[in-house]
Amino acid sequence: MNADVHGDRGQGPCVVVDPYSSGALFAEALRSQGVPVAAVVSSPSPPEAYASSYRSQDFPDVIVYDGDLDDVVRRVRALDPRCVIAGCESGVELAERLAPRVLPERSNVPELAEARRDKSRMATAVRAAGLPVIPQICTADVEEAAAWLGSEGLVGADLVIKPPKSASTDGVIKVQGGTDWRAVFERQIGRINQFGEVDDRLVVQKFVTGTEYVVDTFSHDGKHSLVDVCSYGKVYNGPHMAVYDTMRWLPPDEPVVAPLAEYVFDVLDAVGVRFGSAHVEVMGTADGPVLIELGARPHGGGQPRFNRNATGDSQIDRTVRWLTGGELPQGYELLTHQMCVFHMARRSGTVRDTAVLDEIRTLPSHHFSVQNLSDGDHVSVTKDLVDSLDFGFVILAHPDEEQLERDYRIIRALEQKLVIEQP
């Protein structure tokens, strides 16, 4: 396996912008290797979706961005940092503005910063590089969207309407062909997303089918390495599309991995990723891979902890090794079969008999689980990843892949035993 070895990267801290979600994992991993940490936060308090993951006590220096970028640049420069990186999606834009002014040799291409956050500009940059993308338009004008659908021959086709920013499938809606997509557009435009931002434009795109993959990478000096590849299983939950069912870690010799990596590395070049982690979602279609979206930050939801169990490595670990002169592999190994099972509520209501889920912890492949429900709690019908994580999830890991399947079926059967009382 090819590897990259390099010298020391300086003595200052690693600055994490919005160290929430998986970004919170940087502090312990860096400190364990003698690397100090500091935080920049993009607002005085984290978005509600990330609040529970923030550990301000892990960061001796916390700089709050209040709109004065020059002041934050001055204060970060004074720390003589080793790098400036985004901890999660809410920190991407600020990290992309800070890094080129503080450490231009350790940053992404500044002119393409919007293509690493805005899904419309992302697709434009990828298309400009000659790579296939999903047909789409981004607009605030429903009539402009209608005209585009006509010109593309998509009138009456299945569509996806989603915000150009946000994450975790927040605001992503499938519109069945022949139904009133205009009503969905008008309802969603101007919505406040999970980051407290106004969705003042919407992406309208063709609905494509295939297998959805996530490809996680780490880059330095414009060179990209593969950290893991997973396949998503998504299902319908009543009227709600693409509800997360499972996420399965793929072995590196799976035939689909090499073409996915080639496509994703080209995508990273197209949007100007040169340093740090990226989380890339790709649809594997009959005609080959096409980009769904990219996040210039680590895979969220604490995934690096579980990736370490599956592969012995993670985006967090590669960042630490790069900062401390360690060896960086170009690929990954799968040490054990592993799958994440996302809990799913089939309807909304008051939940009872939650003790039936206790059996999950006795399953042969149980590695880790979170169940956030107690008797008497209100549960919302699962419609997106935020709802799934509010309910909980299970990590199954075992040398025998068939054991994962057996335990997956038990989990779904146990969920059916929950009593959800509707008002």
Short mmCIF file of C-alpha atoms in Angstrom, two decimals:
data_model
loop_
_atom_site.label_atom_id
_atom_site.label_comp_id
_atom_site.label_asym_id
_atom_site.label_seq_id
_atom_site.Cartn_x
_atom_site.Cartn_y
_atom_site.Cartn_z
CA MET A 1 0.00 0.00 0.00
CA ASN A 2 1.41 3.37 -1.00
CA ALA A 3 1.94 5.85 1.80
CA ASP A 4 3.00 9.43 2.29
CA VAL A 5 5.53 10.40 4.95
CA HIS A 6 6.33 13.99 5.81
CA GLY A 7 7.95 16.15 8.43
CA ASP A 8 6.59 18.00 11.45
CA ARG A 9 3.86 20.55 10.88
CA GLY A 10 4.66 23.20 13.49
CA GLN A 11 3.88 23.76 17.13
CA GLY A 12 0.63 25.75 17.23
CA PRO A 13 -2.87 24.34 17.66
CA CYS A 14 -5.16 22.70 15.19
CA VAL A 15 -8.07 25.16 14.87
CA VAL A 16 -11.45 23.46 14.42
CA VAL A 17 -14.29 25.62 13.14
CA ASP A 18 -17.55 24.51 14.77
CA PRO A 19 -16.22 21.42 16.61
CA TYR A 20 -19.63 19.77 16.69
CA SER A 21 -20.85 16.34 15.63
CA SER A 22 -17.79 14.35 14.47
CA GLY A 23 -15.74 17.55 14.74
CA ALA A 24 -15.91 17.16 18.51
CA LEU A 25 -13.71 14.06 18.17
CA PHE A 26 -10.68 16.06 17.05
CA ALA A 27 -9.89 17.38 20.54
CA GLU A 28 -9.16 14.07 22.29
CA ALA A 29 -7.41 12.53 19.27
CA LEU A 30 -5.12 15.53 18.84
CA ARG A 31 -4.33 15.98 22.52
CA SER A 32 -3.41 12.30 22.82
CA GLN A 33 -0.62 12.97 20.32
CA GLY A 34 0.52 16.20 21.94
CA VAL A 35 -1.21 18.52 19.48
CA PRO A 36 -3.01 21.49 21.09
CA VAL A 37 -6.46 22.49 19.88
CA ALA A 38 -8.47 25.68 19.58
CA ALA A 39 -11.99 26.38 18.36
CA VAL A 40 -13.65 29.00 16.24
CA VAL A 41 -17.44 28.98 16.44
CA SER A 42 -19.57 30.52 13.73
CA SER A 43 -22.23 31.73 16.17
CA PRO A 44 -22.43 32.26 19.95
CA SER A 45 -24.29 28.97 20.38
CA PRO A 46 -24.31 25.85 18.18
CA PRO A 47 -27.28 24.94 15.96
CA GLU A 48 -29.81 22.89 17.90
CA ALA A 49 -29.00 19.78 15.87
CA TYR A 50 -25.40 19.89 17.14
CA ALA A 51 -25.79 21.33 20.64
CA SER A 52 -25.48 18.02 22.51
CA SER A 53 -22.12 17.22 20.89
CA TYR A 54 -20.33 20.46 21.80
CA ARG A 55 -17.72 20.22 24.57
CA SER A 56 -16.44 23.77 25.04
CA GLN A 57 -14.25 22.56 27.92
CA ASP A 58 -12.12 20.65 25.40
CA PHE A 59 -10.90 23.90 23.86
CA PRO A 60 -8.82 26.32 25.95
CA ASP A 61 -9.22 28.95 23.23
CA VAL A 62 -12.69 29.53 21.79
CA ILE A 63 -13.03 32.40 19.33
CA VAL A 64 -16.59 33.51 18.54
CA TYR A 65 -17.23 34.89 15.07
CA ASP A 66 -19.56 37.88 15.35
CA GLY A 67 -19.42 39.02 11.74
CA ASP A 68 -15.96 40.61 11.90
CA LEU A 69 -13.83 38.25 9.82
CA ASP A 70 -10.73 40.42 10.06
CA ASP A 71 -10.80 40.19 13.85
CA VAL A 72 -11.09 36.39 13.75
CA VAL A 73 -8.26 36.16 11.21
CA ARG A 74 -6.04 38.29 13.47
CA ARG A 75 -6.81 36.20 16.54
CA VAL A 76 -6.31 32.88 14.74
CA ARG A 77 -3.02 34.03 13.21
CA ALA A 78 -1.81 34.93 16.70
CA LEU A 79 -2.19 31.26 17.68
CA ASP A 80 0.31 30.23 14.95
CA PRO A 81 -1.96 27.31 14.00
CA ARG A 82 -0.96 24.10 12.25
CA CYS A 83 -4.22 24.05 10.31
CA VAL A 84 -7.74 25.48 10.16
CA ILE A 85 -10.40 22.86 9.43
CA ALA A 86 -14.19 22.54 9.53
CA GLY A 87 -15.58 20.27 12.23
CA CYS A 88 -19.02 19.91 10.66
CA GLU A 89 -21.25 21.35 7.95
CA SER A 90 -22.17 24.53 9.83
CA GLY A 91 -18.47 25.45 10.01
CA VAL A 92 -17.58 24.86 6.36
CA GLU A 93 -18.18 28.36 5.02
CA LEU A 94 -16.27 30.12 7.80
CA ALA A 95 -13.41 27.61 7.65
CA GLU A 96 -13.16 28.15 3.90
CA ARG A 97 -12.92 31.92 4.43
CA LEU A 98 -10.40 31.66 7.27
CA ALA A 99 -7.93 29.06 6.08
CA PRO A 100 -6.71 30.85 2.90
CA ARG A 101 -6.02 34.02 4.90
CA VAL A 102 -4.25 32.22 7.74
CA LEU A 103 -2.53 29.25 6.06
CA PRO A 104 -2.87 29.56 2.28
CA GLU A 105 -0.51 26.62 1.74
CA ARG A 106 -2.84 24.42 3.82
CA SER A 107 -6.21 25.39 2.44
CA ASN A 108 -8.59 24.62 -0.40
CA VAL A 109 -8.86 26.68 -3.59
CA PRO A 110 -10.42 29.98 -2.42
CA GLU A 111 -12.12 30.79 -5.73
CA LEU A 112 -14.14 27.56 -5.51
CA ALA A 113 -15.24 27.96 -1.88
CA GLU A 114 -18.93 28.24 -2.75
CA ALA A 115 -18.72 24.99 -4.71
CA ARG A 116 -17.81 23.21 -1.48
CA ARG A 117 -21.00 24.30 0.32
CA ASP A 118 -23.71 25.28 -2.15
CA LYS A 119 -25.05 22.17 -3.91
CA SER A 120 -25.94 24.10 -7.06
CA ARG A 121 -22.50 25.67 -7.45
CA MET A 122 -21.01 22.30 -6.57
CA ALA A 123 -22.80 20.65 -9.49
CA THR A 124 -21.80 23.50 -11.80
CA ALA A 125 -18.11 23.07 -10.94
CA VAL A 126 -18.27 19.30 -11.37
CA ARG A 127 -20.04 19.62 -14.72
CA ALA A 128 -17.48 22.20 -15.85
CA ALA A 129 -14.77 19.60 -15.17
CA GLY A 130 -16.47 17.26 -17.66
CA LEU A 131 -17.88 14.91 -15.01
CA PRO A 132 -21.48 13.62 -15.01
CA VAL A 133 -23.93 15.23 -12.60
CA ILE A 134 -27.66 15.00 -11.95
CA PRO A 135 -29.69 17.42 -14.14
CA GLN A 136 -30.88 20.28 -11.93
CA ILE A 137 -31.67 23.94 -11.54
CA CYS A 138 -31.36 26.19 -8.48
CA THR A 139 -33.78 29.10 -8.29
CA ALA A 140 -36.14 31.13 -6.10
CA ASP A 141 -38.64 31.40 -8.96
CA VAL A 142 -41.13 28.60 -9.46
CA GLU A 143 -41.79 29.73 -13.04
CA GLU A 144 -38.09 29.52 -13.89
CA ALA A 145 -38.10 25.97 -12.53
CA ALA A 146 -41.17 25.15 -14.62
CA ALA A 147 -39.53 26.48 -17.78
CA TRP A 148 -36.41 24.41 -17.06
CA LEU A 149 -38.46 21.25 -16.57
CA GLY A 150 -40.05 21.86 -19.95
CA SER A 151 -36.74 22.44 -21.69
CA GLU A 152 -35.24 19.29 -20.14
CA GLY A 153 -38.20 17.08 -20.98
CA LEU A 154 -38.88 16.45 -17.29
CA VAL A 155 -42.52 17.58 -17.10
CA GLY A 156 -44.35 14.84 -15.21
CA ALA A 157 -41.13 13.12 -14.13
CA ASP A 158 -40.16 12.17 -10.58
CA LEU A 159 -38.24 15.06 -9.00
CA VAL A 160 -36.26 15.95 -5.89
CA ILE A 161 -36.64 19.38 -4.33
CA LYS A 162 -34.09 20.37 -1.70
CA PRO A 163 -32.22 23.35 -0.27
CA PRO A 164 -28.82 24.19 -1.78
CA LYS A 165 -27.40 24.26 1.75
CA SER A 166 -28.14 22.31 4.97
CA ALA A 167 -27.36 18.65 5.67
CA SER A 168 -28.71 15.31 6.97
CA THR A 169 -31.48 15.18 4.32
CA ASP A 170 -33.07 18.20 6.03
CA GLY A 171 -35.70 19.58 3.64
CA VAL A 172 -35.11 16.94 0.95
CA ILE A 173 -38.42 15.95 -0.65
CA LYS A 174 -39.19 13.54 -3.47
CA VAL A 175 -42.07 14.63 -5.65
CA GLN A 176 -43.82 11.81 -7.45
CA GLY A 177 -44.28 12.36 -11.16
CA GLY A 178 -47.66 13.84 -11.98
CA THR A 179 -48.20 15.36 -8.53
CA ASP A 180 -48.14 19.07 -7.66
CA TRP A 181 -44.44 19.89 -7.44
CA ARG A 182 -45.27 23.62 -7.46
CA ALA A 183 -47.06 23.32 -4.11
CA VAL A 184 -43.99 21.63 -2.61
CA PHE A 185 -41.72 24.33 -4.02
CA GLU A 186 -43.90 27.15 -2.67
CA ARG A 187 -44.12 25.47 0.74
CA GLN A 188 -40.37 24.96 1.04
CA ILE A 189 -39.10 28.30 -0.29
CA GLY A 190 -38.32 30.63 2.61
CA ARG A 191 -38.21 27.78 5.12
CA ILE A 192 -35.78 27.98 8.05
CA ASN A 193 -33.45 24.99 7.92
CA GLN A 194 -31.74 23.14 10.79
CA PHE A 195 -28.85 25.66 10.79
CA GLY A 196 -31.25 28.59 11.26
CA GLU A 197 -30.66 29.74 7.67
CA VAL A 198 -33.40 30.76 5.24
CA ASP A 199 -33.78 28.47 2.24
CA ASP A 200 -34.13 31.39 -0.17
CA ARG A 201 -33.43 29.21 -3.23
CA LEU A 202 -34.24 25.60 -3.96
CA VAL A 203 -32.65 22.92 -6.11
CA VAL A 204 -35.06 21.11 -8.40
CA GLN A 205 -33.47 18.03 -9.89
CA LYS A 206 -34.29 14.88 -11.78
CA PHE A 207 -34.85 11.89 -9.52
CA VAL A 208 -32.23 9.27 -10.33
CA THR A 209 -32.19 5.67 -9.15
CA GLY A 210 -29.38 3.36 -8.16
CA THR A 211 -27.32 2.54 -5.10
CA GLU A 212 -26.22 5.45 -2.94
CA TYR A 213 -22.67 5.41 -1.65
CA VAL A 214 -20.69 7.56 0.73
CA VAL A 215 -16.98 8.01 0.09
CA ASP A 216 -14.88 9.55 2.87
CA THR A 217 -11.47 11.00 2.06
CA PHE A 218 -8.51 12.88 3.48
CA SER A 219 -6.42 15.19 1.30
CA HIS A 220 -3.19 17.14 1.66
CA ASP A 221 -1.24 19.13 -0.92
CA GLY A 222 -3.97 18.27 -3.41
CA LYS A 223 -3.39 14.51 -3.04
CA HIS A 224 -6.43 12.45 -2.04
CA SER A 225 -6.65 9.24 -0.04
CA LEU A 226 -9.57 6.88 0.53
CA VAL A 227 -10.63 6.44 4.18
CA ASP A 228 -13.77 4.33 3.73
CA VAL A 229 -16.60 3.55 1.33
CA CYS A 230 -20.09 2.67 2.56
CA SER A 231 -23.34 1.86 0.80
CA TYR A 232 -26.64 3.24 2.04
CA GLY A 233 -29.86 1.30 2.09
CA LYS A 234 -32.81 3.68 1.90
CA VAL A 235 -36.50 2.89 1.96
CA TYR A 236 -39.85 4.58 1.78
CA ASN A 237 -41.52 5.21 5.12
CA GLY A 238 -45.08 5.94 4.06
CA PRO A 239 -44.90 9.09 1.89
CA HIS A 240 -41.35 9.93 2.96
CA MET A 241 -38.60 9.12 0.45
CA ALA A 242 -35.05 7.97 1.00
CA VAL A 243 -35.40 7.28 4.72
CA TYR A 244 -32.15 5.81 6.03
CA ASP A 245 -32.42 2.08 6.66
CA THR A 246 -28.80 0.88 6.81
CA MET A 247 -25.25 1.93 6.09
CA ARG A 248 -22.84 -0.89 5.26
CA TRP A 249 -19.03 -0.65 5.19
CA LEU A 250 -17.66 -2.06 1.93
CA PRO A 251 -14.42 -4.06 1.61
CA PRO A 252 -11.84 -2.22 -0.51
CA ASP A 253 -11.78 -5.01 -3.11
CA GLU A 254 -15.53 -4.68 -3.78
CA PRO A 255 -15.69 -4.06 -7.55
CA VAL A 256 -17.54 -0.76 -7.18
CA VAL A 257 -14.92 0.83 -4.91
CA ALA A 258 -12.22 1.60 -7.49
CA PRO A 259 -14.50 3.42 -9.98
CA LEU A 260 -16.14 5.31 -7.12
CA ALA A 261 -12.75 6.45 -5.83
CA GLU A 262 -11.65 7.56 -9.30
CA TYR A 263 -14.83 9.60 -9.79
CA VAL A 264 -14.73 11.11 -6.30
CA PHE A 265 -11.07 12.13 -6.57
CA ASP A 266 -11.96 13.93 -9.81
CA VAL A 267 -14.88 15.61 -8.02
CA LEU A 268 -12.55 16.77 -5.23
CA ASP A 269 -10.26 18.33 -7.83
CA ALA A 270 -13.24 19.96 -9.56
CA VAL A 271 -14.42 21.73 -6.40
CA GLY A 272 -10.92 22.65 -5.26
CA VAL A 273 -10.37 20.36 -2.27
CA ARG A 274 -6.67 20.34 -1.44
CA PHE A 275 -6.52 19.85 2.33
CA GLY A 276 -8.59 18.09 4.96
CA SER A 277 -11.53 15.72 5.13
CA ALA A 278 -14.36 15.39 2.66
CA HIS A 279 -17.62 13.45 2.82
CA VAL A 280 -18.92 12.68 -0.67
CA GLU A 281 -22.30 11.15 -1.47
CA VAL A 282 -22.60 9.50 -4.88
CA MET A 283 -25.39 7.68 -6.69
CA GLY A 284 -24.23 4.60 -8.55
CA THR A 285 -26.50 4.53 -11.61
CA ALA A 286 -26.65 2.21 -14.60
CA ASP A 287 -24.58 4.82 -16.47
CA GLY A 288 -21.97 5.18 -13.72
CA PRO A 289 -21.50 7.37 -10.64
CA VAL A 290 -23.02 10.83 -10.33
CA LEU A 291 -22.52 13.30 -7.49
CA ILE A 292 -25.33 13.83 -5.00
CA GLU A 293 -23.45 16.26 -2.78
CA LEU A 294 -20.16 16.87 -1.01
CA GLY A 295 -19.26 18.16 2.46
CA ALA A 296 -15.80 19.63 3.00
CA ARG A 297 -15.62 18.17 6.51
CA PRO A 298 -15.58 14.78 8.24
CA HIS A 299 -18.42 12.29 8.01
CA GLY A 300 -20.88 13.38 10.71
CA GLY A 301 -22.80 11.61 13.44
CA GLY A 302 -19.69 10.30 15.16
CA GLN A 303 -18.97 7.98 12.21
CA PRO A 304 -15.16 8.19 12.65
CA ARG A 305 -15.48 6.29 15.96
CA PHE A 306 -17.22 3.43 14.20
CA ASN A 307 -14.99 3.62 11.15
CA ARG A 308 -12.04 3.05 13.47
CA ASN A 309 -13.68 -0.20 14.60
CA ALA A 310 -14.31 -1.35 11.02
CA THR A 311 -11.00 -0.28 9.45
CA GLY A 312 -8.63 0.68 12.27
CA ASP A 313 -8.56 4.22 10.88
CA SER A 314 -10.68 7.35 10.36
CA GLN A 315 -10.62 10.86 8.93
CA ILE A 316 -9.83 12.13 12.43
CA ASP A 317 -6.88 9.75 12.75
CA ARG A 318 -5.47 10.67 9.34
CA THR A 319 -5.63 14.35 10.20
CA VAL A 320 -3.72 13.69 13.42
CA ARG A 321 -1.11 11.56 11.67
CA TRP A 322 -0.57 14.18 8.99
CA LEU A 323 -0.06 16.84 11.66
CA THR A 324 2.43 14.69 13.58
CA GLY A 325 4.49 13.34 10.68
CA GLY A 326 2.95 9.88 10.59
CA GLU A 327 2.47 7.57 7.63
CA LEU A 328 -0.65 8.08 5.54
CA PRO A 329 -2.08 5.13 3.60
CA GLN A 330 -3.75 5.80 0.26
CA GLY A 331 -6.52 3.29 0.89
CA TYR A 332 -8.11 1.32 3.71
CA GLU A 333 -8.61 -2.21 5.03
CA LEU A 334 -11.82 -3.75 6.35
CA LEU A 335 -11.09 -5.53 9.63
CA THR A 336 -14.64 -6.70 10.33
CA HIS A 337 -18.01 -6.59 8.63
CA GLN A 338 -19.99 -3.64 9.95
CA MET A 339 -23.39 -2.06 9.43
CA CYS A 340 -25.31 0.83 10.95
CA VAL A 341 -29.04 0.22 11.41
CA PHE A 342 -31.05 3.43 11.73
CA HIS A 343 -34.09 3.17 13.95
CA MET A 344 -37.34 3.97 12.22
CA ALA A 345 -40.75 5.06 13.54
CA ARG A 346 -43.59 4.15 11.19
CA ARG A 347 -45.91 6.82 12.58
CA SER A 348 -46.01 9.69 15.08
CA GLY A 349 -47.42 9.39 18.58
CA THR A 350 -46.71 8.58 22.20
CA VAL A 351 -44.43 5.58 22.56
CA ARG A 352 -44.84 2.69 25.03
CA ASP A 353 -43.06 -0.61 25.71
CA THR A 354 -39.61 0.79 24.87
CA ALA A 355 -38.05 -1.95 27.04
CA VAL A 356 -38.48 -4.33 24.11
CA LEU A 357 -35.47 -2.63 22.53
CA ASP A 358 -33.22 -3.75 25.40
CA GLU A 359 -32.78 -7.07 23.61
CA ILE A 360 -30.72 -5.29 20.94
CA ARG A 361 -27.75 -5.11 23.29
CA THR A 362 -27.70 -8.91 23.58
CA LEU A 363 -27.39 -9.54 19.83
CA PRO A 364 -24.21 -11.38 18.79
CA SER A 365 -23.08 -8.59 16.48
CA HIS A 366 -24.04 -5.67 18.73
CA HIS A 367 -21.14 -3.21 18.93
CA PHE A 368 -22.77 0.07 19.96
CA SER A 369 -26.28 1.46 20.15
CA VAL A 370 -28.24 4.54 21.10
CA GLN A 371 -31.95 4.52 21.85
CA ASN A 372 -33.28 7.92 22.82
CA LEU A 373 -36.87 6.97 23.63
CA SER A 374 -38.54 6.29 26.96
CA ASP A 375 -42.13 5.33 27.68
CA GLY A 376 -44.35 8.38 27.37
CA ASP A 377 -42.09 10.23 24.92
CA HIS A 378 -43.45 11.62 21.68
CA VAL A 379 -41.90 10.08 18.60
CA SER A 380 -42.17 11.63 15.14
CA VAL A 381 -42.60 9.50 12.04
CA THR A 382 -39.13 9.04 10.57
CA LYS A 383 -38.82 11.20 7.46
CA ASP A 384 -35.11 12.15 7.40
CA LEU A 385 -31.75 11.46 9.06
CA VAL A 386 -32.39 13.97 11.85
CA ASP A 387 -35.49 11.99 12.89
CA SER A 388 -33.51 8.74 12.71
CA LEU A 389 -30.77 10.05 14.98
CA ASP A 390 -33.36 11.50 17.38
CA PHE A 391 -34.75 7.96 17.77
CA GLY A 392 -31.36 6.18 17.74
CA PHE A 393 -29.22 3.73 15.81
CA VAL A 394 -27.33 0.46 16.18
CA ILE A 395 -23.82 -0.45 15.03
CA LEU A 396 -23.52 -4.15 14.22
CA ALA A 397 -20.04 -5.64 13.72
CA HIS A 398 -19.07 -9.29 13.30
CA PRO A 399 -16.65 -11.51 11.33
CA ASP A 400 -19.66 -13.30 9.84
CA GLU A 401 -21.57 -11.00 7.47
CA GLU A 402 -24.66 -13.20 7.66
CA GLN A 403 -24.84 -12.54 11.41
CA LEU A 404 -25.37 -8.87 10.63
CA GLU A 405 -28.35 -9.75 8.45
CA ARG A 406 -29.89 -11.96 11.11
CA ASP A 407 -29.51 -9.29 13.77
CA TYR A 408 -30.81 -6.58 11.44
CA ARG A 409 -34.05 -8.53 11.00
CA ILE A 410 -34.38 -8.92 14.77
CA ILE A 411 -33.99 -5.16 15.26
CA ARG A 412 -36.79 -4.40 12.80
CA ALA A 413 -39.00 -7.03 14.47
CA LEU A 414 -38.37 -5.48 17.88
CA GLU A 415 -39.31 -2.04 16.57
CA GLN A 416 -42.64 -3.48 15.47
CA LYS A 417 -43.35 -4.40 19.09
CA LEU A 418 -43.22 -0.76 20.16
CA VAL A 419 -46.65 0.70 20.88
CA ILE A 420 -47.07 4.14 19.32
CA GLU A 421 -50.36 5.67 20.43
CA GLN A 422 -51.75 8.33 18.14
CA PRO A 423 -53.85 11.12 19.64
#
